[in-house]
Short mmCIF file of C-alpha atoms and ligand atoms in Angstrom, two decimals:
data_model
loop_
_atom_site.label_atom_id
_atom_site.label_comp_id
_atom_site.label_asym_id
_atom_site.label_seq_id
_atom_site.Cartn_x
_atom_site.Cartn_y
_atom_site.Cartn_z
CA MET A 72 -4.27 139.21 58.45
CA VAL A 73 -7.66 140.42 59.64
CA SER A 74 -10.08 137.81 60.97
CA ASN A 75 -13.77 138.73 61.03
CA HIS A 76 -16.86 136.96 62.29
CA THR A 77 -20.29 138.02 61.11
CA GLU A 78 -23.76 136.56 61.25
CA THR A 79 -26.63 136.18 58.82
CA SER A 80 -29.57 133.90 58.24
CA VAL A 81 -28.65 132.26 54.90
CA VAL A 82 -25.23 131.94 53.24
CA VAL A 83 -25.39 131.20 49.52
CA ILE A 84 -22.19 129.80 48.02
CA GLY A 85 -21.89 130.69 44.31
CA GLY A 86 -23.11 133.77 42.45
CA GLY A 87 -24.27 132.24 39.17
CA VAL A 88 -27.90 132.28 38.07
CA SER A 89 -29.03 129.98 40.95
CA GLY A 90 -27.29 131.85 43.75
CA LEU A 91 -28.17 135.33 42.50
CA THR A 92 -31.83 134.43 41.93
CA LEU A 93 -32.17 132.82 45.36
CA ALA A 94 -30.50 135.78 47.08
CA THR A 95 -32.77 138.22 45.19
CA LEU A 96 -35.93 136.33 46.23
CA LEU A 97 -34.76 136.14 49.86
CA ARG A 98 -33.67 139.78 49.97
CA LYS A 99 -37.03 140.87 48.51
CA SER A 100 -38.77 138.89 51.29
CA GLY A 101 -36.64 140.45 54.04
CA VAL A 102 -34.51 137.37 54.80
CA ALA A 103 -30.89 138.27 55.64
CA CYS A 104 -28.53 136.59 53.23
CA ALA A 105 -24.93 136.75 51.97
CA VAL A 106 -23.58 135.42 48.67
CA LEU A 107 -19.96 134.21 48.37
CA GLU A 108 -18.62 134.17 44.79
CA ARG A 109 -15.08 133.21 43.86
CA ARG A 110 -14.93 135.32 40.67
CA ASP A 111 -15.12 139.12 40.44
CA ARG A 112 -18.27 140.94 39.32
CA ALA A 113 -16.92 141.83 35.87
CA TYR A 114 -16.17 138.15 35.17
CA VAL A 115 -19.66 137.03 36.19
CA GLU A 116 -21.19 139.80 34.02
CA VAL A 117 -19.53 138.68 30.81
CA ARG A 118 -19.49 134.90 31.35
CA GLN A 119 -21.34 133.19 28.48
CA ARG A 120 -23.90 130.61 29.55
CA ALA A 121 -26.64 128.83 27.62
CA GLY A 122 -30.40 129.05 28.01
CA VAL A 123 -33.43 131.29 27.65
CA VAL A 124 -36.03 131.84 30.40
CA GLU A 125 -38.98 129.49 29.71
CA ALA A 126 -42.68 130.22 30.28
CA ARG A 127 -42.87 128.50 33.69
CA ALA A 128 -39.96 130.58 34.98
CA VAL A 129 -41.57 133.77 33.63
CA ARG A 130 -44.60 133.02 35.79
CA MET A 131 -42.33 132.38 38.76
CA PHE A 132 -40.70 135.82 38.40
CA GLU A 133 -44.17 137.37 37.98
CA ARG A 134 -45.30 135.69 41.23
CA TRP A 135 -42.31 137.21 43.06
CA GLY A 136 -43.03 140.63 41.50
CA LEU A 137 -39.72 140.68 39.62
CA ALA A 138 -40.59 139.84 35.99
CA ASP A 139 -40.58 143.40 34.67
CA LYS A 140 -37.29 144.23 36.40
CA LEU A 141 -35.48 141.10 35.29
CA LEU A 142 -36.88 139.89 31.97
CA GLY A 143 -37.19 141.21 28.42
CA GLY A 144 -40.31 141.40 26.26
CA PRO A 145 -42.45 138.51 24.99
CA VAL A 146 -40.93 136.36 22.31
CA ALA A 147 -42.57 134.39 19.52
CA GLN A 148 -41.39 130.86 20.14
CA THR A 149 -40.72 128.66 17.15
CA ILE A 150 -38.22 125.93 16.38
CA ASP A 151 -37.17 124.96 12.87
CA TYR A 152 -36.67 121.18 13.11
CA ARG A 153 -34.58 120.55 10.00
CA VAL A 154 -33.77 117.15 8.52
CA ASN A 155 -30.99 117.19 5.92
CA GLY A 156 -31.81 120.79 5.05
CA VAL A 157 -35.61 120.41 4.90
CA GLY A 158 -37.25 122.63 7.55
CA ARG A 159 -40.52 122.22 9.46
CA ILE A 160 -41.53 124.97 11.85
CA PHE A 161 -42.83 123.88 15.25
CA ASN A 162 -44.86 126.63 16.91
CA LEU A 163 -44.71 126.93 20.70
CA GLY A 164 -47.10 129.91 20.65
CA GLY A 165 -50.46 129.73 22.35
CA ASP A 166 -51.91 131.99 25.00
CA ASN A 167 -49.84 135.01 25.94
CA ALA A 168 -49.80 134.20 29.63
CA ALA A 169 -47.77 131.07 28.98
CA GLN A 170 -45.29 132.72 26.62
CA GLY A 171 -41.58 132.86 27.30
CA ARG A 172 -39.82 136.21 27.58
CA PHE A 173 -36.68 136.85 25.62
CA CYS A 174 -34.01 136.71 28.27
CA THR A 175 -30.76 134.79 27.89
CA GLN A 176 -28.93 133.53 30.96
CA GLN A 177 -26.33 136.27 30.62
CA MET A 178 -29.02 138.99 30.44
CA LEU A 179 -30.75 137.52 33.50
CA VAL A 180 -27.50 137.35 35.49
CA ASN A 181 -26.73 141.00 34.66
CA ASN A 182 -30.23 142.12 35.62
CA LEU A 183 -30.03 140.12 38.88
CA LEU A 184 -26.66 141.71 39.77
CA ARG A 185 -28.10 145.18 39.15
CA GLU A 186 -31.32 144.53 41.06
CA LEU A 187 -29.75 142.67 44.00
CA ILE A 188 -26.62 144.76 44.54
CA ASP A 189 -27.34 148.20 43.10
CA GLY A 190 -31.13 148.21 43.67
CA MET A 191 -31.59 146.35 46.97
CA GLY A 192 -28.17 146.76 48.56
CA GLY A 193 -27.73 142.98 48.76
CA ASP A 194 -24.60 141.44 50.31
CA VAL A 195 -22.60 139.78 47.52
CA ARG A 196 -18.93 139.16 48.31
CA PHE A 197 -16.87 138.61 45.15
CA SER A 198 -13.35 137.22 44.72
CA VAL A 199 -13.52 134.96 47.77
CA ALA A 200 -11.30 131.88 48.14
CA ASP A 201 -10.87 128.88 50.46
CA VAL A 202 -14.57 128.48 51.28
CA THR A 203 -15.08 125.95 54.10
CA ILE A 204 -18.37 124.60 55.43
CA GLN A 205 -19.14 123.53 58.98
CA ASN A 206 -22.49 121.72 59.01
CA ASP A 207 -22.01 118.92 61.53
CA GLY A 208 -25.24 119.53 63.46
CA ASP A 209 -23.20 120.76 66.41
CA GLY A 210 -24.36 124.37 66.92
CA ARG A 211 -25.16 126.82 64.10
CA PRO A 212 -23.59 126.23 60.67
CA ARG A 213 -20.54 128.26 59.81
CA VAL A 214 -18.94 129.21 56.51
CA GLY A 215 -15.29 130.31 56.36
CA TYR A 216 -13.59 132.08 53.46
CA SER A 217 -10.68 134.34 52.66
CA ASP A 218 -10.28 137.45 50.51
CA SER A 219 -7.71 140.21 50.03
CA GLN A 220 -8.52 141.52 53.55
CA GLY A 221 -7.83 138.24 55.36
CA SER A 222 -9.92 135.34 56.64
CA HIS A 223 -13.54 135.52 57.67
CA ALA A 224 -16.31 133.36 59.11
CA ILE A 225 -20.06 133.77 58.82
CA VAL A 226 -22.32 132.07 61.37
CA CYS A 227 -25.74 131.33 59.87
CA ASP A 228 -28.87 129.15 60.08
CA TYR A 229 -28.81 127.69 56.57
CA ILE A 230 -26.26 127.20 53.79
CA VAL A 231 -27.22 126.85 50.13
CA GLY A 232 -24.74 125.37 47.66
CA CYS A 233 -25.21 127.11 44.31
CA ASP A 234 -21.59 126.63 43.30
CA GLY A 235 -21.99 124.39 40.27
CA ASP A 236 -20.76 120.90 39.53
CA ARG A 237 -17.22 121.45 40.81
CA GLY A 238 -17.95 123.59 43.85
CA VAL A 239 -17.17 122.96 47.51
CA SER A 240 -20.75 122.54 48.79
CA ARG A 241 -21.56 119.07 47.50
CA ALA A 242 -17.94 118.01 48.18
CA SER A 243 -18.41 118.93 51.87
CA ILE A 244 -21.14 116.29 52.34
CA PRO A 245 -19.72 113.10 53.90
CA ASP A 246 -19.29 110.04 51.66
CA GLY A 247 -22.30 107.74 51.58
CA VAL A 248 -24.95 110.44 52.13
CA LEU A 249 -25.63 111.21 48.45
CA THR A 250 -26.23 108.83 45.58
CA SER A 251 -25.14 109.97 42.11
CA TYR A 252 -27.06 108.81 39.05
CA SER A 253 -25.46 109.56 35.71
CA HIS A 254 -25.62 108.83 31.99
CA GLU A 255 -22.94 109.57 29.38
CA PHE A 256 -24.12 110.02 25.78
CA GLY A 257 -20.72 109.26 24.26
CA TYR A 258 -20.37 112.42 22.16
CA ALA A 259 -19.86 116.17 22.62
CA TRP A 260 -20.98 119.49 21.19
CA LEU A 261 -18.75 122.17 19.80
CA ALA A 262 -20.41 125.49 20.72
CA ALA A 263 -19.26 128.38 18.50
CA LEU A 264 -20.32 131.99 19.10
CA VAL A 265 -20.35 133.69 15.69
CA GLU A 266 -20.86 137.18 14.27
CA ALA A 267 -23.97 136.23 12.31
CA PRO A 268 -27.58 136.48 13.53
CA VAL A 269 -30.34 133.91 13.20
CA THR A 270 -32.15 135.14 10.09
CA GLY A 271 -35.25 132.90 10.26
CA HIS A 272 -36.22 130.65 13.17
CA PRO A 273 -33.91 129.03 15.72
CA ILE A 274 -32.72 125.78 14.12
CA MET A 275 -32.39 122.27 15.56
CA GLY A 276 -30.87 120.34 12.67
CA VAL A 277 -30.72 116.60 12.13
CA SER A 278 -28.29 115.53 9.44
CA ASP A 279 -26.62 112.40 8.08
CA HIS A 280 -23.35 114.14 8.99
CA GLY A 281 -24.28 114.85 12.63
CA PHE A 282 -26.38 117.29 14.65
CA VAL A 283 -26.26 121.07 14.12
CA ALA A 284 -28.19 123.87 15.85
CA GLN A 285 -28.27 127.66 15.49
CA LEU A 286 -29.72 129.67 18.38
CA PRO A 287 -29.99 133.47 18.75
CA ARG A 288 -27.56 135.37 20.98
CA GLY A 289 -28.60 138.98 20.36
CA PRO A 290 -29.24 141.03 17.20
CA GLN A 291 -25.82 140.46 15.57
CA ARG A 292 -24.73 137.09 16.90
CA SER A 293 -25.78 133.48 17.17
CA ARG A 294 -24.37 130.29 18.58
CA TYR A 295 -23.92 127.20 16.46
CA TYR A 296 -23.73 123.79 18.08
CA LEU A 297 -22.11 120.92 16.18
CA GLN A 298 -22.04 117.30 17.32
CA CYS A 299 -18.41 116.17 17.60
CA ALA A 300 -16.27 113.46 19.17
CA LEU A 301 -15.60 113.53 22.92
CA SER A 302 -11.88 113.71 22.20
CA ASP A 303 -12.17 116.74 19.84
CA GLY A 304 -10.48 120.03 20.73
CA PRO A 305 -9.84 123.43 19.09
CA GLU A 306 -7.01 121.99 16.97
CA ASP A 307 -9.53 119.65 15.28
CA TRP A 308 -11.92 122.49 14.46
CA PRO A 309 -10.31 125.45 12.66
CA ASP A 310 -12.90 128.12 11.68
CA THR A 311 -12.96 126.95 8.06
CA ARG A 312 -13.99 123.42 9.14
CA ILE A 313 -16.76 124.87 11.33
CA TRP A 314 -18.31 126.71 8.37
CA ASP A 315 -17.85 123.77 5.99
CA GLU A 316 -19.66 121.48 8.47
CA ILE A 317 -22.46 124.00 9.04
CA ARG A 318 -23.08 124.23 5.26
CA LEU A 319 -22.92 120.44 4.94
CA ARG A 320 -25.20 119.64 7.90
CA LEU A 321 -27.77 122.30 6.97
CA ASP A 322 -27.40 121.43 3.28
CA ASP A 323 -27.15 125.13 2.47
CA ASP A 324 -24.26 126.47 0.35
CA ARG A 325 -25.48 130.07 0.72
CA ILE A 326 -24.23 130.31 4.34
CA GLU A 327 -21.14 132.52 4.38
CA ASN A 328 -18.18 132.32 6.74
CA ALA A 329 -18.27 134.90 9.56
CA VAL A 330 -16.08 135.71 12.57
CA VAL A 331 -16.00 132.96 15.20
CA HIS A 332 -15.65 134.65 18.62
CA ASP A 333 -15.15 131.57 20.76
CA LYS A 334 -15.31 127.78 20.71
CA ASP A 335 -16.26 125.59 23.60
CA PHE A 336 -16.41 121.78 23.79
CA VAL A 337 -19.20 120.32 25.95
CA PRO A 338 -19.47 116.58 26.66
CA LEU A 339 -23.14 115.59 26.75
CA ARG A 340 -24.06 114.00 30.09
CA SER A 341 -26.90 113.79 32.58
CA VAL A 342 -26.37 113.67 36.37
CA VAL A 343 -28.55 113.80 39.48
CA HIS A 344 -27.18 113.82 43.04
CA ALA A 345 -29.79 112.89 45.63
CA PRO A 346 -30.94 113.86 48.15
CA MET A 347 -30.34 117.55 47.48
CA GLN A 348 -29.83 118.36 51.16
CA TYR A 349 -27.80 117.35 54.19
CA ARG A 350 -28.61 118.76 57.64
CA ASN A 351 -28.68 122.55 57.10
CA LEU A 352 -27.00 122.51 53.68
CA PHE A 353 -29.19 122.54 50.55
CA LEU A 354 -28.01 122.10 46.94
CA ALA A 355 -29.53 123.92 43.94
CA GLY A 356 -28.82 124.14 40.21
CA ASP A 357 -25.70 122.58 38.70
CA ALA A 358 -24.42 121.64 42.19
CA ALA A 359 -27.24 119.05 42.30
CA HIS A 360 -27.86 118.06 38.68
CA LEU A 361 -26.65 118.45 35.09
CA VAL A 362 -28.60 118.00 31.86
CA PRO A 363 -27.29 117.89 28.29
CA PRO A 364 -27.90 121.28 26.63
CA THR A 365 -30.21 119.83 23.94
CA GLY A 366 -33.44 120.52 25.83
CA ALA A 367 -32.27 123.96 27.12
CA LYS A 368 -33.35 122.99 30.66
CA GLY A 369 -30.19 123.61 32.75
CA MET A 370 -30.92 127.19 33.80
CA ASN A 371 -34.67 126.58 34.02
CA LEU A 372 -34.24 123.64 36.40
CA ALA A 373 -31.97 125.82 38.54
CA LEU A 374 -34.69 128.49 38.67
CA TYR A 375 -37.25 125.86 39.71
CA ASP A 376 -35.00 124.68 42.58
CA VAL A 377 -34.45 128.16 44.00
CA ASP A 378 -38.13 129.07 43.70
CA VAL A 379 -39.09 126.08 45.91
CA LEU A 380 -36.12 126.68 48.21
CA ALA A 381 -36.83 130.39 48.67
CA GLU A 382 -40.43 129.64 49.76
CA ALA A 383 -39.19 126.93 52.13
CA LEU A 384 -36.47 129.15 53.65
CA LEU A 385 -39.02 131.92 54.08
CA SER A 386 -41.31 129.65 56.14
CA ALA A 387 -38.36 128.40 58.17
CA VAL A 388 -36.96 131.86 58.93
CA ARG A 389 -40.17 133.91 59.21
CA ASP A 390 -42.58 131.32 60.68
CA GLN A 391 -40.09 128.91 62.30
CA ASN A 392 -41.73 126.16 60.24
CA ARG A 393 -39.17 123.74 58.74
CA THR A 394 -41.67 121.37 57.10
CA ALA A 395 -41.16 122.61 53.51
CA LEU A 396 -37.39 122.86 54.00
CA ASP A 397 -37.14 119.28 55.23
CA ARG A 398 -39.16 118.21 52.18
CA TYR A 399 -37.17 120.33 49.68
CA SER A 400 -35.37 117.45 47.96
CA ASP A 401 -38.54 115.30 47.79
CA THR A 402 -40.44 118.26 46.32
CA VAL A 403 -38.01 119.15 43.54
CA LEU A 404 -36.66 115.74 42.47
CA PRO A 405 -39.78 114.53 40.59
CA HIS A 406 -39.61 117.73 38.49
CA ILE A 407 -35.86 117.21 37.92
CA TRP A 408 -36.43 113.62 36.74
CA THR A 409 -39.26 114.68 34.42
CA TYR A 410 -36.96 117.15 32.67
CA GLN A 411 -34.00 114.76 32.75
CA ASP A 412 -36.29 112.44 30.77
CA PHE A 413 -37.23 115.24 28.34
CA SER A 414 -33.54 116.15 27.88
CA VAL A 415 -32.64 112.51 27.14
CA TRP A 416 -35.59 112.33 24.69
CA MET A 417 -34.43 115.46 22.86
CA THR A 418 -30.78 114.38 22.84
CA ASP A 419 -31.43 110.82 21.62
CA THR A 420 -33.98 111.97 19.03
CA MET A 421 -31.86 114.75 17.52
CA HIS A 422 -28.67 112.67 17.34
CA ASP A 423 -30.00 109.17 16.61
CA ALA A 424 -32.07 110.58 13.72
CA GLY A 425 -28.87 111.86 12.09
CA ASP A 426 -25.61 110.03 11.45
CA PRO A 427 -26.39 106.27 11.18
CA ALA A 428 -22.84 105.51 12.35
CA LEU A 429 -23.95 106.59 15.83
CA HIS A 430 -26.58 103.99 16.79
CA GLY A 431 -27.50 102.30 13.52
CA GLU A 432 -30.19 102.49 10.87
CA PHE A 433 -32.97 101.03 13.05
CA ARG A 434 -32.58 103.72 15.74
CA ARG A 435 -32.29 106.35 13.02
CA ARG A 436 -35.69 105.40 11.60
CA THR A 437 -37.44 105.26 15.01
CA ALA A 438 -35.98 108.68 15.91
CA ARG A 439 -37.20 110.18 12.61
CA ALA A 440 -40.66 108.68 13.24
CA ARG A 441 -40.66 110.36 16.69
CA LEU A 442 -39.88 113.71 15.03
CA ASP A 443 -42.63 113.19 12.43
CA THR A 444 -45.13 112.50 15.23
CA LEU A 445 -44.57 116.03 16.58
CA PHE A 446 -45.99 117.36 13.31
CA ASP A 447 -48.63 114.68 12.70
CA SER A 448 -50.21 114.30 16.13
CA PRO A 449 -51.80 117.29 17.94
CA ALA A 450 -51.50 115.32 21.21
CA ALA A 451 -47.74 114.80 20.73
CA ALA A 452 -47.34 118.45 19.69
CA GLY A 453 -49.24 119.61 22.79
CA LEU A 454 -47.07 117.53 25.12
CA HIS A 455 -43.88 118.74 23.41
CA THR A 456 -45.02 122.35 23.79
CA ASP A 457 -45.69 121.77 27.50
CA TYR A 458 -42.21 120.29 27.95
CA GLN A 459 -40.64 123.22 26.09
CA ARG A 460 -42.54 125.70 28.24
CA GLY A 461 -41.66 123.77 31.40
CA VAL A 462 -45.25 123.20 32.50
CA VAL A 463 -45.50 119.38 32.39
N1 APR B 558 -16.61 129.30 46.08
C1 APR B 558 -17.40 130.33 45.66
N2 APR B 558 -18.00 130.34 44.45
C2 APR B 558 -17.83 129.26 43.66
C3 APR B 558 -17.03 128.14 44.06
C4 APR B 558 -16.41 128.21 45.33
N3 APR B 558 -15.63 127.20 45.75
N4 APR B 558 -17.07 127.23 43.06
C5 APR B 558 -17.85 127.74 42.08
N5 APR B 558 -18.30 128.96 42.44
C6 APR B 558 -19.17 129.85 41.66
C7 APR B 558 -18.80 129.96 40.19
O1 APR B 558 -17.81 130.94 39.95
C8 APR B 558 -20.15 130.37 39.59
O2 APR B 558 -20.33 131.77 39.59
O3 APR B 558 -20.47 129.28 41.68
C9 APR B 558 -21.17 129.75 40.52
C10 APR B 558 -21.94 128.59 39.89
O4 APR B 558 -22.69 129.10 38.82
P1 APR B 558 -23.15 128.18 37.59
O5 APR B 558 -22.02 127.27 37.21
O6 APR B 558 -23.71 129.08 36.56
O7 APR B 558 -24.28 127.23 38.19
P2 APR B 558 -25.78 127.61 38.56
O8 APR B 558 -25.87 128.96 39.18
O9 APR B 558 -26.33 126.43 39.29
O10 APR B 558 -26.46 127.79 37.14
C11 APR B 558 -27.32 126.87 36.53
O11 APR B 558 -27.48 125.49 34.64
O12 APR B 558 -27.01 124.12 32.93
C12 APR B 558 -26.63 125.21 33.56
O13 APR B 558 -25.71 126.81 31.97
C13 APR B 558 -26.59 126.54 32.97
O14 APR B 558 -25.02 127.82 34.27
C14 APR B 558 -26.34 127.38 34.22
C15 APR B 558 -26.72 126.43 35.26
#
């Protein structure tokens, strides 16, 4: 077994969208950085994840001079809010500068891998295992890991945990330091990737039979989301039931069965772990917070975290000024809570307005009134647009 010791300024644990974005921003600014990812590159390239880059994040990439390298072209943003098959189109348009760019999470991750590794020669170490963190305030932090060559240690100044909800970073923080705030919605989504494109607008569908959504995933495919029970699994949802429920919930018999490529079951929950830092370890993205997918904010909150963190690390490393780094958690948490609130609003509204068996007829009527307000009140529509763009 070979044992190697190296040194760098920042070690990023996790090479998902948070870790790769942070490493790209740091590398572009000349800060030495290594990423440790437990999967191999091919796995990360094809992994399906939800979310499209919102307008605020487009501006962030523009500010860092990376938008044209990483993002696609402008996209007309509309949502078809359907109630029992009756559609109303909500337009998120407006001035071009605030428009989103069509870039799914998977496209962004692929572009980041190409830019960071192939373009900038960034240090991303795939297929690592047994990551350990030494961050006891006694000397410089140290991250250990093993790979097919043996065991290694990297001495560094800062560690960033971008390793998702089940990673090692947050788990390495002693008990009692973090407080976890969480909310369970009591139901799940079945996410089905299908060989059928969105033909009109992306759909968020309220129905007496439960929530349904259809969102674009490229020119030939889309993903349907169907509200289901927390205990449901693939055996409860053969392909024929998926298509029957889609037709029922969208009240549209013209929809034809198509190939279902994969099915995933996602319990809807919201979590925040605070503070998002301990000594020289900082948490970003899913390692620090989870949102239900209804508001499409998971990836965009992760991008917000690493934007703030990259600026703070830059001041600490380049100017020896730790002020922004020490304030990182206090800076990002108000934004996280604002979008936790939006995600709860979207989730409650879209589900309560549907099946009355969920929360009763009274909640169904208040949720439908909330949806109507988006179309009746320019003030409510303006606020909703700002939330969707991420600029509240
Ligand atoms: N060691 C090294 N890498 C690890 C470890 C570990 N012990 N544990 C997890 N990882 C890696 C995973 O393989 C994954 O590549 O960390 C990465 C975490 O990536 P994501 O789960 O995508 O989390 P993040 O980068 O924070 O992305 C934000 O918001 O709501 C979501 O879907 C959205 O995935 C998106 C996320």
